[in-house]
Short mmCIF file of C-alpha atoms in Angstrom, two decimals:
data_model
loop_
_atom_site.label_atom_id
_atom_site.label_comp_id
_atom_site.label_asym_id
_atom_site.label_seq_id
_atom_site.Cartn_x
_atom_site.Cartn_y
_atom_site.Cartn_z
CA MET A 24 93.62 208.36 197.96
CA THR A 25 94.86 209.95 194.76
CA ARG A 26 93.91 209.28 191.18
CA PRO A 27 97.35 207.85 190.31
CA GLN A 28 96.69 205.20 192.97
CA VAL A 29 93.39 204.28 191.30
CA ALA A 30 95.20 204.07 187.97
CA GLU A 31 97.65 201.67 189.60
CA LEU A 32 94.77 199.59 190.98
CA LEU A 33 93.25 199.28 187.49
CA ARG A 34 96.49 198.80 185.53
CA PRO A 35 96.51 195.42 183.72
CA ALA A 36 98.53 192.86 185.66
CA ALA A 37 99.20 189.16 185.75
CA ALA A 38 97.05 187.13 188.10
CA PRO A 39 98.70 186.42 191.45
CA LYS A 40 99.41 182.79 192.32
CA SER A 41 97.08 182.88 195.34
CA ALA A 42 94.70 185.06 197.32
CA GLU A 43 92.82 184.76 200.58
CA VAL A 44 89.57 185.78 198.85
CA VAL A 45 88.71 185.93 195.16
CA ILE A 46 85.64 188.02 194.27
CA ILE A 47 84.17 187.36 190.84
CA GLY A 48 82.43 190.54 189.69
CA GLY A 49 83.64 194.14 189.90
CA GLY A 50 80.33 195.96 190.30
CA ILE A 51 78.85 197.49 193.42
CA THR A 52 78.68 194.12 195.21
CA GLY A 53 82.28 193.11 194.55
CA LEU A 54 83.69 196.55 195.31
CA ALA A 55 81.61 197.02 198.47
CA LEU A 56 82.57 193.56 199.70
CA ALA A 57 86.26 194.26 199.10
CA ARG A 58 85.92 197.46 201.10
CA GLU A 59 84.29 195.61 204.00
CA LEU A 60 86.81 192.76 203.91
CA VAL A 61 89.63 195.27 204.21
CA ALA A 62 87.84 196.82 207.19
CA SER A 63 87.65 193.29 208.69
CA GLY A 64 91.41 192.82 208.33
CA ILE A 65 91.48 190.83 205.08
CA ARG A 66 93.62 192.58 202.47
CA ASP A 67 94.76 189.69 200.24
CA ILE A 68 91.85 190.05 197.83
CA VAL A 69 91.56 189.68 194.07
CA ILE A 70 88.57 191.11 192.20
CA LEU A 71 87.97 189.51 188.81
CA GLU A 72 86.01 191.58 186.30
CA ARG A 73 85.72 190.59 182.66
CA GLY A 74 84.91 194.19 181.69
CA TYR A 75 85.67 197.38 183.59
CA PRO A 76 84.51 198.47 187.08
CA GLY A 77 80.73 198.59 187.15
CA SER A 78 80.38 197.40 183.56
CA GLY A 79 77.54 194.98 184.32
CA ALA A 80 74.27 195.74 186.10
CA THR A 81 75.88 198.47 188.23
CA GLY A 82 76.56 200.70 185.25
CA ARG A 83 73.08 200.07 183.79
CA ASN A 84 71.14 201.17 186.82
CA VAL A 85 68.73 203.91 187.88
CA ALA A 86 70.13 203.63 191.45
CA ARG A 87 67.07 204.32 193.58
CA ILE A 88 67.92 204.01 197.27
CA ARG A 89 64.50 203.63 198.86
CA ALA A 90 63.59 202.55 202.35
CA MET A 91 59.94 202.31 201.35
CA GLN A 92 59.30 198.62 200.53
CA LEU A 93 56.23 196.37 200.51
CA THR A 94 57.12 194.12 203.46
CA GLU A 95 58.26 194.88 207.00
CA SER A 96 61.40 192.74 206.83
CA LEU A 97 62.56 194.27 203.56
CA SER A 98 61.69 197.81 204.66
CA ARG A 99 63.69 197.31 207.85
CA ILE A 100 66.74 196.15 205.90
CA ALA A 101 66.30 198.86 203.26
CA LEU A 102 66.22 201.56 205.93
CA ARG A 103 69.61 200.36 207.19
CA CYS A 104 70.90 200.29 203.62
CA GLN A 105 69.76 203.85 203.06
CA THR A 106 71.45 204.97 206.28
CA LYS A 107 74.71 203.44 205.03
CA TYR A 108 74.41 205.38 201.78
CA ASP A 109 73.62 208.56 203.68
CA ARG A 110 77.04 208.43 205.32
CA MET A 111 78.91 206.79 202.41
CA GLY A 112 80.34 210.01 201.05
CA ASP A 113 81.84 210.93 204.41
CA ASP A 114 83.07 207.36 205.05
CA LEU A 115 84.79 207.07 201.66
CA GLY A 116 85.80 210.71 201.27
CA PHE A 117 84.09 211.02 197.90
CA ASN A 118 80.72 212.52 196.96
CA VAL A 119 78.47 209.67 195.73
CA LEU A 120 75.71 212.14 194.72
CA PHE A 121 73.22 210.78 197.24
CA TYR A 122 70.19 213.06 197.25
CA ARG A 123 66.61 212.80 198.43
CA LEU A 124 64.57 213.36 195.31
CA GLY A 125 61.55 211.62 196.84
CA TYR A 126 59.82 208.44 195.75
CA ALA A 127 56.20 207.76 194.84
CA TRP A 128 54.11 204.70 194.15
CA VAL A 129 51.26 205.93 191.96
CA LEU A 130 48.06 203.91 192.37
CA TYR A 131 45.36 203.43 189.75
CA GLU A 132 42.72 201.28 191.42
CA ASP A 133 40.87 201.45 194.70
CA ALA A 134 42.11 197.93 195.46
CA GLU A 135 45.68 199.21 195.23
CA VAL A 136 44.87 201.96 197.72
CA GLU A 137 43.43 199.47 200.16
CA ARG A 138 46.49 197.23 199.79
CA MET A 139 48.67 200.19 200.69
CA ARG A 140 46.93 201.25 203.90
CA PRO A 141 48.48 198.54 206.12
CA ILE A 142 51.81 198.97 204.34
CA VAL A 143 51.92 202.66 205.21
CA ASP A 144 51.03 201.77 208.82
CA MET A 145 53.92 199.31 208.79
CA HIS A 146 56.25 202.02 207.47
CA HIS A 147 55.27 204.34 210.28
CA GLY A 148 56.04 201.63 212.83
CA LEU A 149 59.60 201.52 211.46
CA GLY A 150 60.02 205.29 211.39
CA ILE A 151 59.53 205.57 207.61
CA ARG A 152 57.22 208.53 207.22
CA SER A 153 55.48 207.58 203.99
CA ARG A 154 52.16 209.26 203.21
CA LEU A 155 49.08 207.86 201.48
CA LEU A 156 47.68 210.70 199.38
CA PRO A 157 44.24 210.91 197.75
CA PRO A 158 43.91 211.69 194.02
CA GLU A 159 43.90 215.50 194.06
CA ALA A 160 46.75 215.70 196.58
CA THR A 161 48.69 213.29 194.36
CA LEU A 162 48.25 215.58 191.35
CA ARG A 163 49.28 218.64 193.36
CA ARG A 164 52.43 216.83 194.47
CA LEU A 165 53.05 215.27 191.01
CA PRO A 166 51.59 217.66 188.43
CA ILE A 167 53.36 215.76 185.64
CA LEU A 168 50.47 213.25 185.94
CA ARG A 169 47.71 215.78 185.18
CA GLY A 170 45.66 214.85 182.16
CA GLY A 171 46.80 211.24 182.27
CA ASP A 172 45.09 208.05 183.39
CA PRO A 173 42.95 208.89 186.45
CA VAL A 174 44.90 208.22 189.64
CA ALA A 175 43.38 206.62 192.72
CA GLY A 176 46.11 207.92 195.00
CA SER A 177 49.79 207.54 195.80
CA VAL A 178 52.26 206.63 198.52
CA ILE A 179 55.11 209.13 198.81
CA HIS A 180 58.28 209.27 200.91
CA ASP A 181 61.49 211.32 200.80
CA ASP A 182 63.57 208.44 199.49
CA ALA A 183 66.84 208.89 197.63
CA ILE A 184 68.88 208.33 194.50
CA VAL A 185 72.63 208.04 194.02
CA HIS A 186 74.78 208.20 190.91
CA HIS A 187 76.10 204.72 190.19
CA ASP A 188 79.34 205.93 188.58
CA ALA A 189 80.12 208.08 191.61
CA VAL A 190 79.55 205.10 193.92
CA VAL A 191 81.89 202.93 191.85
CA TRP A 192 84.61 205.57 191.76
CA ALA A 193 84.28 206.24 195.50
CA HIS A 194 84.97 202.57 196.20
CA LEU A 195 87.91 202.49 193.79
CA GLU A 196 89.40 205.56 195.48
CA HIS A 197 88.97 203.87 198.85
CA LEU A 198 90.48 200.52 197.77
CA ALA A 199 93.50 201.98 195.99
CA GLY A 200 96.65 201.25 197.96
CA ARG A 201 94.86 199.18 200.61
CA GLY A 202 95.69 195.70 199.35
CA PRO A 203 92.99 194.43 196.95
CA ARG A 204 93.97 193.79 193.35
CA PHE A 205 91.53 194.48 190.51
CA LEU A 206 91.94 192.34 187.40
CA GLY A 207 89.90 193.98 184.67
CA GLY A 208 89.33 192.21 181.39
CA THR A 209 89.72 188.91 183.22
CA SER A 210 87.13 186.12 183.28
CA ALA A 211 86.70 183.13 185.53
CA VAL A 212 86.65 180.03 183.32
CA GLY A 213 86.84 177.20 185.84
CA VAL A 214 86.82 176.25 189.50
CA VAL A 215 89.07 173.63 191.08
CA ARG A 216 87.27 171.64 193.77
CA GLY A 217 88.70 169.31 196.38
CA ASP A 218 87.30 167.14 199.13
CA ALA A 219 87.55 170.09 201.55
CA GLY A 220 85.95 172.64 199.18
CA VAL A 221 87.26 175.29 196.80
CA LEU A 222 90.95 175.06 195.93
CA ALA A 223 91.44 177.50 193.07
CA VAL A 224 89.87 179.61 190.34
CA GLU A 225 90.98 179.25 186.75
CA THR A 226 91.00 182.62 184.98
CA THR A 227 91.93 183.91 181.56
CA ALA A 228 95.01 185.41 183.27
CA GLY A 229 96.07 182.23 185.07
CA LEU A 230 95.25 179.99 188.04
CA ILE A 231 94.64 181.60 191.44
CA GLU A 232 94.75 179.33 194.47
CA THR A 233 92.20 180.29 197.10
CA ARG A 234 89.89 178.76 199.68
CA ASN A 235 87.25 181.50 199.41
CA VAL A 236 85.42 182.55 196.25
CA VAL A 237 82.53 185.02 196.16
CA ASN A 238 80.13 184.93 193.22
CA ALA A 239 79.17 188.60 192.86
CA THR A 240 78.24 188.49 189.17
CA ASP A 241 74.45 188.94 189.51
CA GLY A 242 72.96 188.37 186.03
CA TRP A 243 75.82 185.98 185.21
CA SER A 244 75.69 184.19 188.59
CA SER A 245 74.11 181.00 187.23
CA GLU A 246 76.94 180.62 184.72
CA ILE A 247 79.59 181.13 187.41
CA ASN A 248 77.82 178.80 189.86
CA ALA A 249 77.77 176.12 187.16
CA LEU A 250 81.57 176.34 186.90
CA ALA A 251 81.70 175.30 190.57
CA GLY A 252 79.02 172.63 190.26
CA VAL A 253 76.67 174.70 192.42
CA ARG A 254 72.94 174.89 191.60
CA THR A 255 70.81 177.95 192.37
CA PRO A 256 67.35 179.05 191.19
CA ASN A 257 68.37 182.55 190.01
CA ARG A 258 67.60 183.45 186.44
CA PRO A 259 68.59 186.60 184.48
CA TYR A 260 66.01 188.93 182.95
CA ARG A 261 66.62 191.98 180.80
CA ARG A 262 65.46 195.39 181.97
CA GLU A 263 65.54 198.23 179.46
CA VAL A 264 65.81 201.96 180.14
CA LEU A 265 65.76 205.11 178.03
CA VAL A 266 66.95 208.66 178.65
CA THR A 267 65.62 211.90 177.17
CA ALA A 268 67.35 215.14 176.36
CA PRO A 269 67.41 217.49 179.37
CA ILE A 270 64.36 219.65 180.01
CA ARG A 271 63.49 222.13 182.76
CA ARG A 272 63.38 220.34 186.11
CA SER A 273 59.72 219.68 186.88
CA ILE A 274 59.45 216.14 188.32
CA ASP A 275 60.08 216.21 192.05
CA ALA A 276 59.97 212.48 192.80
CA ALA A 277 60.99 209.16 191.32
CA ILE A 278 57.67 207.67 190.19
CA THR A 279 56.76 203.99 189.95
CA PHE A 280 53.48 202.33 188.98
CA TYR A 281 52.46 198.69 188.69
CA LEU A 282 49.24 198.92 186.66
CA PRO A 283 48.55 198.01 183.92
CA VAL A 284 52.24 196.98 183.81
CA GLU A 285 55.28 197.92 185.86
CA GLY A 286 56.90 201.20 184.84
CA TRP A 287 58.88 204.08 186.28
CA PHE A 288 60.37 207.49 185.51
CA ASN A 289 62.33 210.23 187.23
CA GLN A 290 64.32 213.31 186.34
CA THR A 291 68.08 213.49 186.88
CA LEU A 292 70.07 216.37 188.32
CA ARG A 293 70.87 217.40 184.73
CA GLY A 294 67.20 217.48 183.74
CA GLU A 295 67.14 214.24 181.74
CA ILE A 296 64.16 211.95 182.22
CA VAL A 297 64.96 208.29 182.79
CA MET A 298 62.10 205.86 182.16
CA GLY A 299 61.11 202.33 181.35
CA VAL A 300 58.14 199.97 181.12
CA VAL A 301 58.64 196.26 181.74
CA ASP A 302 57.68 193.61 179.21
CA PRO A 303 55.81 191.02 181.33
CA ASP A 304 56.68 188.42 178.69
CA GLU A 305 60.43 189.12 178.76
CA PRO A 306 62.15 185.72 178.42
CA THR A 307 64.89 184.56 180.73
CA GLY A 308 68.46 184.88 179.49
CA ILE A 309 71.38 187.29 179.28
CA ASN A 310 70.51 190.05 176.83
CA GLN A 311 71.81 193.62 177.15
CA ALA A 312 70.55 194.80 173.78
CA SER A 313 67.84 197.43 173.68
CA SER A 314 64.87 197.20 171.36
CA PHE A 315 62.44 199.26 169.33
CA ALA A 316 59.62 197.29 170.95
CA PHE A 317 60.70 198.68 174.33
CA LEU A 318 60.76 202.23 172.98
CA ARG A 319 57.30 201.85 171.49
CA ARG A 320 55.88 200.21 174.65
CA THR A 321 57.38 202.83 176.96
CA ALA A 322 56.23 205.74 174.80
CA ALA A 323 52.67 204.38 174.65
CA VAL A 324 52.34 203.78 178.40
CA MET A 325 54.12 206.94 179.54
CA THR A 326 52.09 209.27 177.38
CA ARG A 327 48.93 207.76 178.86
CA LYS A 328 50.24 208.22 182.41
CA ALA A 329 51.86 211.63 181.90
CA PRO A 330 50.83 213.30 178.63
CA ALA A 331 53.34 216.11 179.23
CA LEU A 332 56.06 213.60 178.39
CA GLY A 333 54.74 213.25 174.85
CA ASN A 334 57.13 215.85 173.41
CA VAL A 335 60.40 214.79 175.05
CA THR A 336 63.28 213.66 172.84
CA VAL A 337 64.85 210.26 173.46
CA ILE A 338 68.63 210.43 173.10
CA ARG A 339 69.73 206.96 174.20
CA GLN A 340 68.51 203.66 175.59
CA TRP A 341 70.11 200.52 176.93
CA GLY A 342 69.44 197.10 178.43
CA GLY A 343 70.70 195.76 181.75
CA MET A 344 70.19 192.59 183.75
CA TYR A 345 68.17 191.64 186.81
CA ASP A 346 69.26 188.40 188.50
CA VAL A 347 65.91 187.20 189.88
CA SER A 348 65.37 184.66 192.65
CA PRO A 349 62.02 182.92 193.33
CA ASP A 350 61.21 185.20 196.28
CA HIS A 351 62.85 188.29 194.73
CA LEU A 352 65.38 188.46 197.58
CA PRO A 353 69.14 188.02 197.10
CA LEU A 354 71.31 185.05 197.97
CA VAL A 355 73.97 186.24 200.41
CA GLY A 356 76.21 183.90 202.39
CA PRO A 357 77.88 180.48 202.15
CA THR A 358 76.30 177.50 200.45
CA ARG A 359 76.40 174.00 201.85
CA GLN A 360 76.92 172.71 198.33
CA LEU A 361 80.60 173.70 198.33
CA GLU A 362 82.80 174.79 201.24
CA GLY A 363 84.39 178.18 200.58
CA TRP A 364 81.86 179.15 197.88
CA TRP A 365 80.02 182.32 198.84
CA GLN A 366 76.98 183.82 197.15
CA ALA A 367 76.27 187.54 196.73
CA ASN A 368 73.81 187.63 193.85
CA GLY A 369 70.14 187.31 192.96
CA TRP A 370 69.55 190.97 193.82
CA SER A 371 66.33 191.05 191.75
CA GLY A 372 66.77 194.71 190.88
CA ARG A 373 67.88 195.91 194.34
CA GLY A 374 71.65 195.47 194.10
CA MET A 375 72.53 199.15 194.35
CA LEU A 376 70.31 199.48 197.42
CA LEU A 377 71.14 196.31 199.32
CA ALA A 378 74.69 195.38 198.35
CA PRO A 379 76.76 197.81 200.46
CA TYR A 380 75.02 196.92 203.74
CA LEU A 381 74.67 193.18 203.12
CA SER A 382 78.30 193.07 201.93
CA GLU A 383 79.28 194.46 205.32
CA LEU A 384 77.51 191.53 206.98
CA LEU A 385 78.90 189.01 204.49
CA ALA A 386 82.45 190.25 205.10
CA GLY A 387 81.94 189.51 208.78
CA ARG A 388 81.02 185.92 207.96
CA ILE A 389 84.04 185.47 205.69
CA ALA A 390 86.26 186.94 208.41
CA GLY A 391 84.95 184.31 210.83
CA ARG A 392 82.39 186.27 212.82
CA ALA A 393 78.95 184.88 213.69
CA ALA A 394 76.18 185.44 211.18
CA HIS A 395 74.29 188.69 211.70
CA PRO A 396 70.52 188.12 212.12
CA ASP A 397 69.82 190.33 209.09
CA LEU A 398 71.42 187.70 206.84
CA GLY A 399 68.90 185.03 207.81
CA ALA A 400 66.37 185.90 205.09
CA PHE A 401 69.04 185.66 202.39
CA ASP A 402 70.37 182.13 203.04
CA PRO A 403 71.51 180.81 199.63
CA ASP A 404 70.22 177.33 200.49
CA ARG A 405 66.66 178.36 201.35
CA PHE A 406 65.32 176.97 198.06
CA GLY A 407 64.99 173.38 196.93
CA VAL A 408 67.56 172.29 194.38
CA GLU A 409 64.84 171.78 191.75
CA GLN A 410 63.26 175.20 192.29
CA VAL A 411 63.96 177.78 189.58
CA VAL A 412 62.46 181.05 188.40
CA THR A 413 60.20 180.16 185.48
CA GLY A 414 58.46 183.44 184.73
CA GLN A 415 57.69 186.94 185.90
CA ASP A 416 54.80 187.80 188.21
CA ARG A 417 52.19 189.89 186.40
CA ASP A 418 50.79 190.97 189.78
CA TYR A 419 53.78 192.80 191.29
CA TYR A 420 52.25 192.83 194.77
CA ALA A 421 51.57 189.10 194.83
CA ARG A 422 55.23 188.16 194.92
CA TYR A 423 55.49 189.72 198.37
CA VAL A 424 52.39 188.20 199.94
CA GLN A 425 52.28 184.72 198.42
CA PRO A 426 54.77 181.96 199.27
CA HIS A 427 56.95 180.67 196.43
#
């Protein structure tokens, strides 16, 4: 594919009168699904995006592609997702900047260490070679933590990161000239329902008749579902991130911790440090503004964890959205509430990781193939209609061991 073809794909155009599939959302989920639908023989596709490609959660993303998860089922799926990313550059003919920086959970209490022992055993059973390191070995592997809050240990694996912009562009290159139409600056404003299901989508560019609509809007999914009269428990939460000026590369893993609050940091290929600390009292709602309170909170926690970060210079910060479901797993598949209405949202912070692989399975369903077993855990109708996300878990681990 050539760049002029991508320019043609993105050139403003009138909405077509009809399409076999309309995808609402032009981030990683919508683009990956369009790619997989084309591979399944469906080319009459319209992607609606009210901004530009990747302008929502995809473009406000630290893009960690980690197989190392806290449950066996999620780790198994994540390993398959990582494998798909590993070959994505070759499959799409475009370097997505997938590289194995390494990933570490840093632990601060003996109870955390004990929680991790069976998880590491589980990883090994799946072929994920994570390692549970004691305190001194942790500091040798992650010297950025020296002088900070005393560590109780860590779990480390050679997990990966990609560059979200490269992933978006790779998909655009692949889709150009293959059939799908991308309508940027175009919003869905209504859904026409009939006795047999979806009939059309009303957009700011005109009415598009279709029998298949995919809600791939993540943080905005509840708003789009409401247009169709579909109820889901997902709720959006802001996640803020900051970036420092580049410094000499010295952090050899993406680091995450959950105590006393959830936080993370890693160093980019250019030497910038990306970091954030979650506000456990963050209210639900769409909010992509960034705040001084976040900067102050992140600076206070990070300098306790890694005092060497005390002299870095912050050059920008932003807010993005998590679309959170009650069990922190996405909703992927059809809903019995409306024939022809497909969900691909509720990623709960794992959209970049999970979307390409689960979109492959979803495309198979839309194309008429039997449901892949891996989709079972993500049934959009697994929750009661009255169940909604009402707050954030202060104990990060509990969400994966306690039923919701």
